[in-house]
Short mmCIF file of C-alpha atoms in Angstrom, two decimals:
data_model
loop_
_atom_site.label_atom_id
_atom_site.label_comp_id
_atom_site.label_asym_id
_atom_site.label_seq_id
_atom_site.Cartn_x
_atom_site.Cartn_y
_atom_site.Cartn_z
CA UNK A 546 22.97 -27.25 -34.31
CA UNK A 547 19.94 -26.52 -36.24
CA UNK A 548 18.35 -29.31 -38.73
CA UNK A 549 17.82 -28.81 -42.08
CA UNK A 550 14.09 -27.64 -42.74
CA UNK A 551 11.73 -29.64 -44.17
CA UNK A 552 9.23 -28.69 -47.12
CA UNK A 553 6.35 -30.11 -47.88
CA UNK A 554 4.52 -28.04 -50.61
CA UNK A 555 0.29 -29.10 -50.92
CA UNK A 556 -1.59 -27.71 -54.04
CA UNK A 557 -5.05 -27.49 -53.67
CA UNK A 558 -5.98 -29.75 -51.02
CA UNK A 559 -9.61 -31.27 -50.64
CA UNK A 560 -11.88 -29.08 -48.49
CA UNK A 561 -12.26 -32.36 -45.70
CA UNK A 562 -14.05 -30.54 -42.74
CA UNK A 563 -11.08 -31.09 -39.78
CA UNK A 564 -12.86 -30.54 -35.78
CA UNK A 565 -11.19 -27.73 -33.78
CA UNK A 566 -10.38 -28.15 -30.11
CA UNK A 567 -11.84 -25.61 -27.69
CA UNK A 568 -10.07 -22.23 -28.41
CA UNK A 569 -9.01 -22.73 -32.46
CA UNK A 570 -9.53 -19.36 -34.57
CA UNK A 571 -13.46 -19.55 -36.28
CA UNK A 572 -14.56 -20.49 -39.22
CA UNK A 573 -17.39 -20.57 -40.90
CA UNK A 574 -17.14 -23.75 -43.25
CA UNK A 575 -20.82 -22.38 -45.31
CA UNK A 576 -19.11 -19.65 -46.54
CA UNK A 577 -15.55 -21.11 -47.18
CA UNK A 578 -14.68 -21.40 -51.19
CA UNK A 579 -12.79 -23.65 -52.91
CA UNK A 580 -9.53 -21.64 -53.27
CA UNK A 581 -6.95 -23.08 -55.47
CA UNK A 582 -3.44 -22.18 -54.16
CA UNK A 583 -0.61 -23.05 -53.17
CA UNK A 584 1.26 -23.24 -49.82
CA UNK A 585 4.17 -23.85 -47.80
CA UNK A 586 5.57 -24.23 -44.45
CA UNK A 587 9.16 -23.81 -43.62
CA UNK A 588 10.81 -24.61 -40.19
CA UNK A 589 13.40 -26.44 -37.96
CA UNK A 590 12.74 -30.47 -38.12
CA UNK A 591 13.49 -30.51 -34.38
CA UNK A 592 13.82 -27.79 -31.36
CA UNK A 593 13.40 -27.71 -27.57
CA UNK A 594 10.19 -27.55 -25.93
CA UNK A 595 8.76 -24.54 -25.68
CA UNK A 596 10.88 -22.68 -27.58
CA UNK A 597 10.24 -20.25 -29.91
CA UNK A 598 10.90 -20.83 -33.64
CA UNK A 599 11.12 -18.76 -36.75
CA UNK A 600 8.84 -20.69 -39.77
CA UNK A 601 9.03 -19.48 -43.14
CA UNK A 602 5.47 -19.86 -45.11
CA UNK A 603 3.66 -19.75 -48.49
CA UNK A 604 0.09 -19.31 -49.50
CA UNK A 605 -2.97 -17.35 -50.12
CA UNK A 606 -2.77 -15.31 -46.44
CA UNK A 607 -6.75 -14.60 -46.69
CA UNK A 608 -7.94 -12.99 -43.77
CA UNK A 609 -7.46 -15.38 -40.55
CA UNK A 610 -5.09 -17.57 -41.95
CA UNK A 611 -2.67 -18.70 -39.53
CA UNK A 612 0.05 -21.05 -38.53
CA UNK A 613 -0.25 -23.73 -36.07
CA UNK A 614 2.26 -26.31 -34.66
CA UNK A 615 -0.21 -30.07 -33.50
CA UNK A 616 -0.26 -33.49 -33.16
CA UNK A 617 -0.15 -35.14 -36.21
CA UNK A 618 -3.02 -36.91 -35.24
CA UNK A 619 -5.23 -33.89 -34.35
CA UNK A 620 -7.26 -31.52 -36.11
CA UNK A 621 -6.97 -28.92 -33.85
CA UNK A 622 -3.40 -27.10 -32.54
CA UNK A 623 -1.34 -26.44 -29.30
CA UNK A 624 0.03 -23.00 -30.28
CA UNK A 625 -0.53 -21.05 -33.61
CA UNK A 626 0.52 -17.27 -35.21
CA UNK A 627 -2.02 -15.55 -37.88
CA UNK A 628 0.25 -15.44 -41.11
CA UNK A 629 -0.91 -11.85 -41.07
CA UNK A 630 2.17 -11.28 -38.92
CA UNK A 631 4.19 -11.65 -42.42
CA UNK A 632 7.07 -14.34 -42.95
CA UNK A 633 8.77 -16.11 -40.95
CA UNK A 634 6.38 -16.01 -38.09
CA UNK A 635 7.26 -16.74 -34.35
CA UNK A 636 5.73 -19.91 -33.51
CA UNK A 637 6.12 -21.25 -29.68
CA UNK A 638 6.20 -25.13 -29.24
CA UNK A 639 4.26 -27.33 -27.04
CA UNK A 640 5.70 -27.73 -23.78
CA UNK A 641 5.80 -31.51 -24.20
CA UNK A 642 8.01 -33.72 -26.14
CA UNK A 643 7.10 -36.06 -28.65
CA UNK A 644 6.05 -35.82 -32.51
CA UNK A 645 4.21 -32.94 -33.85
CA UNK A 646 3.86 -31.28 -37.35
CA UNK A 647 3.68 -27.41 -38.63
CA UNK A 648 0.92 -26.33 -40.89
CA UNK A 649 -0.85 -23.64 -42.48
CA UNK A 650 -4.23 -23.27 -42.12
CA UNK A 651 -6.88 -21.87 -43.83
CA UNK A 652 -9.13 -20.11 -41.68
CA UNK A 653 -12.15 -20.07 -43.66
CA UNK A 654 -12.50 -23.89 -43.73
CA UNK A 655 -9.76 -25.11 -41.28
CA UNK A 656 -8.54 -26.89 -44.33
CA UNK A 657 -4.23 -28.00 -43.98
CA UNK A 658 -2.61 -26.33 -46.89
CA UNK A 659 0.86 -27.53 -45.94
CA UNK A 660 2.32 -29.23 -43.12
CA UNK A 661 5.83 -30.37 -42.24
CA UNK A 662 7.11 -32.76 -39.44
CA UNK A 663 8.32 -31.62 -36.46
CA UNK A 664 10.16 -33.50 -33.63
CA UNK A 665 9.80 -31.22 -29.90
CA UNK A 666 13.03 -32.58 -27.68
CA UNK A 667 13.19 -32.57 -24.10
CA UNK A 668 15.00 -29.22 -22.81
CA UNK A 669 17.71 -29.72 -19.91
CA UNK A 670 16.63 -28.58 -16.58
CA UNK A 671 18.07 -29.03 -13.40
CA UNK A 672 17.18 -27.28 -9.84
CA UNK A 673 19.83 -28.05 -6.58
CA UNK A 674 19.15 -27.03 -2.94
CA UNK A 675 21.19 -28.57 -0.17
CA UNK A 676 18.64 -30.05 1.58
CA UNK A 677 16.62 -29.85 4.72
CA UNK A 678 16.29 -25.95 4.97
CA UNK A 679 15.01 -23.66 7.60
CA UNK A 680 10.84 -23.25 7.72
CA UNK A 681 10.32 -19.61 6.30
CA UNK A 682 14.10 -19.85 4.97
CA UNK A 683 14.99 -18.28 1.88
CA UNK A 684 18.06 -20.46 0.76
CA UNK A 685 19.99 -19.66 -2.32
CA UNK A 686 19.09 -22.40 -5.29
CA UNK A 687 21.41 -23.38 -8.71
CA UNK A 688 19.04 -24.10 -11.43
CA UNK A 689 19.73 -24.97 -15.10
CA UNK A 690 16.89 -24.41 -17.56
CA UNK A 691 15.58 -22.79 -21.01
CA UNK A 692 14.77 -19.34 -19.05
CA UNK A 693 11.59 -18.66 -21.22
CA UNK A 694 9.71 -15.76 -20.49
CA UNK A 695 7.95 -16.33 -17.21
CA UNK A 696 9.70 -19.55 -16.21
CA UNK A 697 9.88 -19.65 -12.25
CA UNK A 698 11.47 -21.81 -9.41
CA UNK A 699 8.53 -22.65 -7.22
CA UNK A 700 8.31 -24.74 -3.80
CA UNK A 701 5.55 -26.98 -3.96
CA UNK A 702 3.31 -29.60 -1.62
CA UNK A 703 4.28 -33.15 -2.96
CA UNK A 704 1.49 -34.28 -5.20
CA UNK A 705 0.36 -30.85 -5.48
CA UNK A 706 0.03 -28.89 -8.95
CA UNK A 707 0.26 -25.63 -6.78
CA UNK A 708 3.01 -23.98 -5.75
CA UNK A 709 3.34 -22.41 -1.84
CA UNK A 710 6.23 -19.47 -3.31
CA UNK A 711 7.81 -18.91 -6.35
CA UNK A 712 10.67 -16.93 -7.84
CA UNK A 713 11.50 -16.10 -11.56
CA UNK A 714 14.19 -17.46 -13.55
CA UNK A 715 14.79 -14.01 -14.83
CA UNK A 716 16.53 -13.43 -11.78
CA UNK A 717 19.28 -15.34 -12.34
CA UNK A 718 21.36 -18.14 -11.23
CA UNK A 719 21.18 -18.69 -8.46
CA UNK A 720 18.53 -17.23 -6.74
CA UNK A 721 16.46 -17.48 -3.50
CA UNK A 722 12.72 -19.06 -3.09
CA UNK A 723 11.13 -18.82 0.22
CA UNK A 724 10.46 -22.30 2.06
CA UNK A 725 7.03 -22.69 3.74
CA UNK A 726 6.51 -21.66 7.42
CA UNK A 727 4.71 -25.26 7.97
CA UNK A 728 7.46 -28.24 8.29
CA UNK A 729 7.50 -31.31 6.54
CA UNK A 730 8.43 -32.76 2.84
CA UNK A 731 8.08 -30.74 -0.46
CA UNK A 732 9.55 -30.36 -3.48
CA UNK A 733 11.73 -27.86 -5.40
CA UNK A 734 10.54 -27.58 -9.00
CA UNK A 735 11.62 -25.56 -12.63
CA UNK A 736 8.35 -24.71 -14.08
CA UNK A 737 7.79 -23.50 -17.98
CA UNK A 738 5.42 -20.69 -17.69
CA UNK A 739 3.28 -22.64 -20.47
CA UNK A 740 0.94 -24.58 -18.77
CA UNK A 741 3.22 -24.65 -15.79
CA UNK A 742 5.17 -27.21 -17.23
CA UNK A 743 7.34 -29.25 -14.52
CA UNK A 744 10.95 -29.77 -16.25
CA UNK A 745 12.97 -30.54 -12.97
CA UNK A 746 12.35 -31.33 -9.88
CA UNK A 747 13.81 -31.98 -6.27
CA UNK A 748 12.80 -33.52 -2.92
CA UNK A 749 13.22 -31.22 -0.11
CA UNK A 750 13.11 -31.22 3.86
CA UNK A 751 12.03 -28.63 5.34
CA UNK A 752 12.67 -28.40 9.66
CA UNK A 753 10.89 -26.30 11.77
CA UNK A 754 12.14 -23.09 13.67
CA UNK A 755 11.70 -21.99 17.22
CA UNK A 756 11.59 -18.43 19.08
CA UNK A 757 11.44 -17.09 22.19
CA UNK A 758 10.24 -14.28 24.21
CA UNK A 759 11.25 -12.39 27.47
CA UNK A 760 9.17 -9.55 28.93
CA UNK A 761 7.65 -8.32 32.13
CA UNK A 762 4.38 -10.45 32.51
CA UNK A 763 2.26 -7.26 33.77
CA UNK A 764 2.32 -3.71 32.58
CA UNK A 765 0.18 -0.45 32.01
CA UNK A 766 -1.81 0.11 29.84
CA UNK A 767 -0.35 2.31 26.89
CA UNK A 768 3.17 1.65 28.47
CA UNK A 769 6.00 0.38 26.20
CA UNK A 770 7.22 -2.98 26.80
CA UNK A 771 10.04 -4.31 26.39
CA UNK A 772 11.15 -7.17 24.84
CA UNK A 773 13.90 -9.62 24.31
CA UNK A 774 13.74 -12.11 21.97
CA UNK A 775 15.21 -15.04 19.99
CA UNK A 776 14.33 -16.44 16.75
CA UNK A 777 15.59 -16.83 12.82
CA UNK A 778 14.86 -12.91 12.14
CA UNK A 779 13.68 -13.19 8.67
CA UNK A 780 12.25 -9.99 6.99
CA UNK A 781 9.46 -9.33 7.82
CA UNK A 782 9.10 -10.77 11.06
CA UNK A 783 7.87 -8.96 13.95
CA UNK A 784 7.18 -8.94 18.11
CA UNK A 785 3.04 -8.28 18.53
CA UNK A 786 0.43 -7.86 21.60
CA UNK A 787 -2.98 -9.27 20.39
CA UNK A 788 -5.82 -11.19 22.43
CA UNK A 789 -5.46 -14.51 23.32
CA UNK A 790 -7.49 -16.88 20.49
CA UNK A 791 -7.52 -13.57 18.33
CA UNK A 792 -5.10 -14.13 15.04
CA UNK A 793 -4.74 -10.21 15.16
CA UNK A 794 -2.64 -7.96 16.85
CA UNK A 795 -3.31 -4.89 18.76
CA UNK A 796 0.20 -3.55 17.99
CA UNK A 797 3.30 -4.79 16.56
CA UNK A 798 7.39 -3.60 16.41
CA UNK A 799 9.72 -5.57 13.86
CA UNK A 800 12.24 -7.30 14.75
CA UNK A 801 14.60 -5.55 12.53
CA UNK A 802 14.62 -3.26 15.27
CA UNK A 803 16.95 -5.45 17.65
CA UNK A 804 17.08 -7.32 20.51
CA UNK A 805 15.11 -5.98 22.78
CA UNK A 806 12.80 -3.83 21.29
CA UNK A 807 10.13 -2.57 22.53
CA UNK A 808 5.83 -2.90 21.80
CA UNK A 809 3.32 -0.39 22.95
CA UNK A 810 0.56 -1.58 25.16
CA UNK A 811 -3.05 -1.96 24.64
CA UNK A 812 -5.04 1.31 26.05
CA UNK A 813 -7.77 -1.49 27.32
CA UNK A 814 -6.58 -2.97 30.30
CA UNK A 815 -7.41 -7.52 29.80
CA UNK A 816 -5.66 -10.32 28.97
CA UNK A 817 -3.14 -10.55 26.05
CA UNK A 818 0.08 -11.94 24.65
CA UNK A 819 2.93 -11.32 22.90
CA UNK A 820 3.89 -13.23 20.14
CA UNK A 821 6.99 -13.80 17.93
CA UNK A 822 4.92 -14.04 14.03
CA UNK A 823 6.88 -14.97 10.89
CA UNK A 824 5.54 -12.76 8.14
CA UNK A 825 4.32 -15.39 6.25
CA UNK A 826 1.13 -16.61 6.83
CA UNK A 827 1.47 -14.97 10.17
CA UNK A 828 2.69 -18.11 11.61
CA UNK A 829 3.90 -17.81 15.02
CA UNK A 830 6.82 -19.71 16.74
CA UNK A 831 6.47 -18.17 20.25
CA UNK A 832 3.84 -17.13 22.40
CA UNK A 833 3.60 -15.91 26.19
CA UNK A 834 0.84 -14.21 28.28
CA UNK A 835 0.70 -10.64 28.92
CA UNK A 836 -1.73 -9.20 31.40
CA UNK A 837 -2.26 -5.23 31.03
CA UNK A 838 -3.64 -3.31 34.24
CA UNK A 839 -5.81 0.17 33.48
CA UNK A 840 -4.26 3.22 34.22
CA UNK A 841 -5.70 7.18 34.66
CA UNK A 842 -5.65 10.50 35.00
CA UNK A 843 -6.80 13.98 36.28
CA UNK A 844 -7.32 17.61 35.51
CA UNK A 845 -7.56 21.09 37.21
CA UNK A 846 -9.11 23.80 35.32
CA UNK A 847 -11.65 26.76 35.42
CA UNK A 848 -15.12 25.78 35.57
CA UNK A 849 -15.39 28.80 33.20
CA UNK A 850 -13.44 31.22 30.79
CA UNK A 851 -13.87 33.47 27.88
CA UNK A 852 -14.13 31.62 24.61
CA UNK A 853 -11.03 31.78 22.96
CA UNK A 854 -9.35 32.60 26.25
CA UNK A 855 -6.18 30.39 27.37
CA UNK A 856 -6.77 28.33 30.44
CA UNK A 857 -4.47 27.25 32.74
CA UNK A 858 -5.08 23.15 32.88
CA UNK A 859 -3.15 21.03 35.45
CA UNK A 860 -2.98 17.20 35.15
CA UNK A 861 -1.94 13.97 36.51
CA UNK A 862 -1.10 11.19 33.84
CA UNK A 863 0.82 8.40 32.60
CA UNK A 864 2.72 10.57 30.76
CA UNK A 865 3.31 8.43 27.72
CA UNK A 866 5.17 10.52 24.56
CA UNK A 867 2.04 11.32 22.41
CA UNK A 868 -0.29 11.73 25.52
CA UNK A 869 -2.08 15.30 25.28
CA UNK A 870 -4.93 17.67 26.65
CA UNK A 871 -7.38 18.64 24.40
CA UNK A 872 -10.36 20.83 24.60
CA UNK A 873 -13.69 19.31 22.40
CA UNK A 874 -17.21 19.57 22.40
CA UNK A 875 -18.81 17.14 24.93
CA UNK A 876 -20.06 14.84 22.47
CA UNK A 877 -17.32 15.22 19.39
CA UNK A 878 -14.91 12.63 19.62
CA UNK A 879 -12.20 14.84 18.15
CA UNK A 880 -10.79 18.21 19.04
CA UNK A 881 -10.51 21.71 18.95
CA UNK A 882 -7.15 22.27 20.29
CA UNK A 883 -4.74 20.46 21.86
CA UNK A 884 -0.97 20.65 23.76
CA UNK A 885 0.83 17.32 24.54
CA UNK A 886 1.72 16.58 27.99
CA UNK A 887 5.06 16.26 27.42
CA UNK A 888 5.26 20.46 27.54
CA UNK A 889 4.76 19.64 31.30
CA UNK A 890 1.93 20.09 34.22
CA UNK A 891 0.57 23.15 34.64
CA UNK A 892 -0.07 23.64 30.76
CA UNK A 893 -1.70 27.02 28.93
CA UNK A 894 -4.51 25.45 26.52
CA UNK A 895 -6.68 27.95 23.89
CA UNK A 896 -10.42 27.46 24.26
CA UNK A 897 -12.30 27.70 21.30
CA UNK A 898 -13.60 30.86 19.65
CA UNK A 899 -17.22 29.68 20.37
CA UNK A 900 -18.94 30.33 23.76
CA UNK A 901 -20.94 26.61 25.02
CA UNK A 902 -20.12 23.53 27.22
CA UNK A 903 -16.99 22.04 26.27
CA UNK A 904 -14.60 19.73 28.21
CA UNK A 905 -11.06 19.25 28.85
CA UNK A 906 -9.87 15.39 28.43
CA UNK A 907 -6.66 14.06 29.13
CA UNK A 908 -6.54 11.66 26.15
CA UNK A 909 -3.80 8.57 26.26
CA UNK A 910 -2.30 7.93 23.11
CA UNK A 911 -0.34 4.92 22.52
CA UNK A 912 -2.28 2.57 20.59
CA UNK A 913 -4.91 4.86 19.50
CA UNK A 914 -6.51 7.24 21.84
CA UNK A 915 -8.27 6.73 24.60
CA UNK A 916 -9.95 9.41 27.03
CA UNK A 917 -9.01 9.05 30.96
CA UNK A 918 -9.64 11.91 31.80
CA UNK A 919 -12.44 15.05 31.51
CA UNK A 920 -13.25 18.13 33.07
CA UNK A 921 -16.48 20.61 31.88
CA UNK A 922 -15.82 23.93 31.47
CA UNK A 923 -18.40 26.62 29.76
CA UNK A 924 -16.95 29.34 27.69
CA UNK A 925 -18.76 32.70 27.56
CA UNK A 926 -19.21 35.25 24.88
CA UNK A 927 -16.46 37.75 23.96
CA UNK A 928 -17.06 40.66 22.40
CA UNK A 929 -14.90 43.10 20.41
CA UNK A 930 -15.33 46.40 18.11
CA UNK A 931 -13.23 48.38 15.77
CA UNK A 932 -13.59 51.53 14.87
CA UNK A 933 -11.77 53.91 11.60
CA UNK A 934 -10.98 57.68 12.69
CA UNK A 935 -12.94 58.16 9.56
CA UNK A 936 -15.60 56.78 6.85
CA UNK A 937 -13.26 57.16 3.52
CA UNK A 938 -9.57 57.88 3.99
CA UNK A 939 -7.48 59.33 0.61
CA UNK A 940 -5.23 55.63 -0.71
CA UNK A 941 -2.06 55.61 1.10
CA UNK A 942 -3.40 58.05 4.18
CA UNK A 943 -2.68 56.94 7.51
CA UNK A 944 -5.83 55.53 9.17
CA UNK A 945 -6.66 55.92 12.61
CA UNK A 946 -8.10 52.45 14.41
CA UNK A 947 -9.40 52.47 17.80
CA UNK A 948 -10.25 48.85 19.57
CA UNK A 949 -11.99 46.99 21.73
CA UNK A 950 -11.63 42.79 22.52
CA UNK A 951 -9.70 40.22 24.61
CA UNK A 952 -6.51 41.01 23.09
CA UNK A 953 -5.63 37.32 23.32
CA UNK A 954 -2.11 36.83 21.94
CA UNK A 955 -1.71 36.75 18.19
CA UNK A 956 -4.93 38.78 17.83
CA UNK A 957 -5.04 41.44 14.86
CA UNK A 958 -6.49 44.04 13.35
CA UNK A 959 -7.01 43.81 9.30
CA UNK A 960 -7.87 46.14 6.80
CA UNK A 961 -9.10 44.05 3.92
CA UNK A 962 -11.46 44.42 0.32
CA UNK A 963 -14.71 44.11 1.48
CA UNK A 964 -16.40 40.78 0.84
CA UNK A 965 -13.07 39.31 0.46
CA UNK A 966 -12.32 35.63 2.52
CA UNK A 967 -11.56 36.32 6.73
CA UNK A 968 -8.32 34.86 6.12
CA UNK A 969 -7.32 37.18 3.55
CA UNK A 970 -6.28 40.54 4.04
CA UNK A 971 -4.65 43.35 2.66
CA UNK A 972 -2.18 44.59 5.20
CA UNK A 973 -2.77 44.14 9.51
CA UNK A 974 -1.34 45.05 13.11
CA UNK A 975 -1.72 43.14 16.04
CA UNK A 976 -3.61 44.10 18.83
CA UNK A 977 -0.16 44.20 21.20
CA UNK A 978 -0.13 47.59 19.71
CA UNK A 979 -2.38 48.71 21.77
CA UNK A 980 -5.45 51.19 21.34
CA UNK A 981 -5.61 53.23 19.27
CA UNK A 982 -2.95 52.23 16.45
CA UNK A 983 -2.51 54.24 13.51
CA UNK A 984 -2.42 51.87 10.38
CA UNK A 985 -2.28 53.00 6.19
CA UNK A 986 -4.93 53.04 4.28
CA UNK A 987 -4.47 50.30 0.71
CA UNK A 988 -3.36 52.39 -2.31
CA UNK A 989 -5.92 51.39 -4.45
CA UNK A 990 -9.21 53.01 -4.04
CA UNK A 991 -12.30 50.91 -3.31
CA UNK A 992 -14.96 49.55 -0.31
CA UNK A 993 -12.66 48.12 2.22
CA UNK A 994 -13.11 47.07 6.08
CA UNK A 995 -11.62 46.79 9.14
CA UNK A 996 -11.71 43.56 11.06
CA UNK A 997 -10.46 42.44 14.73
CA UNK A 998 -9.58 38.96 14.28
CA UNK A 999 -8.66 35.76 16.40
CA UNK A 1000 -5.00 35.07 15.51
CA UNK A 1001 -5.59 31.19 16.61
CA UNK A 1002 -7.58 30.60 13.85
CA UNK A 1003 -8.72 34.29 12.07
CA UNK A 1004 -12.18 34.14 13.90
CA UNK A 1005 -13.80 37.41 12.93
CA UNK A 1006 -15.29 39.36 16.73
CA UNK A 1007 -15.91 42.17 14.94
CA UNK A 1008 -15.70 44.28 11.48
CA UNK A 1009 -16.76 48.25 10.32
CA UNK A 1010 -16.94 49.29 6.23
CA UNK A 1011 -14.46 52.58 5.03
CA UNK A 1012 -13.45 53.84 1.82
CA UNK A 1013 -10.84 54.50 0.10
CA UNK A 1014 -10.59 57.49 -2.35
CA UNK A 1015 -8.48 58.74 -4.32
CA UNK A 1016 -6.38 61.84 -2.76
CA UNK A 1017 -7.30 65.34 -3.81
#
């Protein structure tokens, strides 16, 4: 039930210079004037802590005016609201009990127009957990509390003002806070969001967890390994390979996937481990060594071919799913094409368009890429012409092409505006046609040209200028 408020109505109070605590609204006490008014403060005579209360005022509302709830004993406030905000304001209370007034303040001077009494009561607040829990556990908790804005269940350190995880109030009761991944004694706590206010609290034991792993002590590199395993399965956990000392991981698989479930080997051949790891803080409940041994491979392939030509390219791999065979410049660590191995051995790869050294690699890819395998091979110059039956053709005429090239498959003849982009054409016929084909001229009259073209990757080998007119 709410008390009766209290009025206390000051006229004209003496301008007695009252200290601030860090953070009070300015003033500048030089320029304040004597203003003769008067003022009032309306409000509850007693309410929770921290809650937030509607207080009725009176007075002259100059320009950063504002009302504050304090100690009666200090000048300064804990909370305050500009009276600027109109009547009643919204004024939060101290998170601590004990005796405390409501005033309005005049901002040019600091000077107490009105005040009132004000008694802040200890709220009710409760938090239970049935006690010990699971390390990395996220147990369901009852808590009873005010529920202010921010308010949060937090697990804490004993004799720590920190918290290790926390969960809002907001999301009901009851709701679940993660327990550390480190053992030992702690404490379960109902925190006000102002000043992190501790309103309940309760001892808890937390016990620690255990995994365990099974898996094939050696293993390929880039091979997947499987593993079985045994452990609380939180989310977020997961199976990883990383060097020994090395808080890392080279590669990791969830265990949301099961038991087994498999992890994909280093490409480096060395020493590792696999390790169960609780998400959080990476802590890790089970460890065993895992020694990876290298693996390779080899190609077969020209020595030479046309550029843009496809080669025939045999190999001998691990075979892993993303393996492929790419073709790259000697010293680009990417690619210029590519076919994975899983299309089988022999393989059809497309060279480039450009004649140079280049190599075949057979590149493992399980973690990353690694190359185990290359072969040089220099591509040679093509060379291709096209030819119109004449210089300007009448719009919509049939156009005779003749043709020379490497025909590769795909490849195309274009008729296109002149200047306009290689990839963009107007109409086209590929070169399975044969030579000569017999194409139509574009409708609209203009400079136009024809083009043989790569169909890999629309490399233009060759390109003559016509016309197009409009027909007699």
């Amino acid at each position: 039930m709410r008390a009766a408020p209290l009025v206390l109505i000051l006229a004209a109070l003496p301008q007695t210079a009252l200290a601030q605590e860090a953070g009070a609204p300015s003033s500048d006490a030089g320029q304040a004037q004597a203003i003769a008014a008067d003022a009032s403060v309306t409000g509850p005579s007693e309410a929770p802590a921290g809650a937030t209360v509607e207080v009725d005022w009176t007075g002259p509302d100059a320009d950063g005016d504002y009302i504050a709830v304090s100690r009666p004993d200090h000048a300064g406030y804990v909370n305050y609201t500009h009276t600027r905000a109109g009547t009643p304001v919204a004024l939060v209370l101290p998170p601590t009990p004990g005796d405390y007034e409501i005033r309005y303040v005049r901002s040019a001077d600091s000077e107490v127009l009105a005040r009132a009494p004000l008694a802040v009561l200890p709220v009710e607040a409760d938090v239970e957990i049935d006690s010990p829990v699971d390390a990395g556990d996220s147990p369901m908790i009852a808590w009873i509390g005010p529920d202010y804005e921010g308010d949060y269940i937090a697990i804490s350190e004993v004799g720590s003002d920190g918290y290790v995880n926390t969960t809002p109030t907001r999301e009901g009761s009851p709701l679940r806070v993660r327990m550390p991944a480190e053992p030992g004694d702690y404490e379960l706590r109902y925190l006000m969001a102002q000043d992190a206010t501790v309103v309940a609290r309760k001892a808890v034991e937390v016990l620690p967890v255990t995994a365990q792993l099974w898996a094939e002590p050696r293993v390929a590199a880039g091979s997947p390994v499987e593993v079985d395993w045994d452990g609380p399965d939180y989310r977020g956990d997961y199976v990883v390979i990383g060097r020994p000392g090395d808080g890392g991981f080279v590669s990791r698989t969830p265990t949301r996937a099961g038991a087994p479930l498999t992890v994909t080997a280093p490409l480096e051949e060395g020493d590792y481990e696999l390790r169960y790891v609780i998400d959080q803080d990476s802590t890790v409940l089970a460890a065993q060594p895992l020694r990876v041994d290298e693996v390779s491979a080899s190609l077969e392939a020209a020595e030479t071919a046309p550029a843009g030509a496809p080669v025939v390219v045999s190999w001998e791999g691990p075979a892993y799913e993303r393996d492929f065979v790419s073709v790259a410049r000697p010293e680009d660590p990417g690619y210029a094409g590519f076919r994975y191995v899983r299309d089988g051995s022999p393989l059809i790869l497309d060279m480039p368009p450009n004649p140079g050294p280049w190599e075949i690699r057979y590149v493992a890819a399980g973690v990353g890429e690694q190359v185990l395998a290359r072969r040089p091979i220099e591509l040679t110059a093509i060379e291709a012409s096209v030819t119109a039956g004449a210089e300007e053709v009448a719009a919509g005429a049939p156009l005779a092409v003749s043709w020379t090239g490497p025909d590769y498959r795909r490849d195309y003849i274009a008729i296109a505006e002149a200047g306009a982009p290689d990839a963009e054409s107007v109409s086209f016929a590929h070169t399975s046609q044969d030579s000569p084909l017999v194409m139509r001229a574009p409708e609209t009259v203009g400079d136009y040209e024809l083009r043989y073209q790569l169909g890999r990757d629309d490399t233009v080998l060759a390109r003559t200028p016509f016309t197009v007119v409009a027909p007699e």
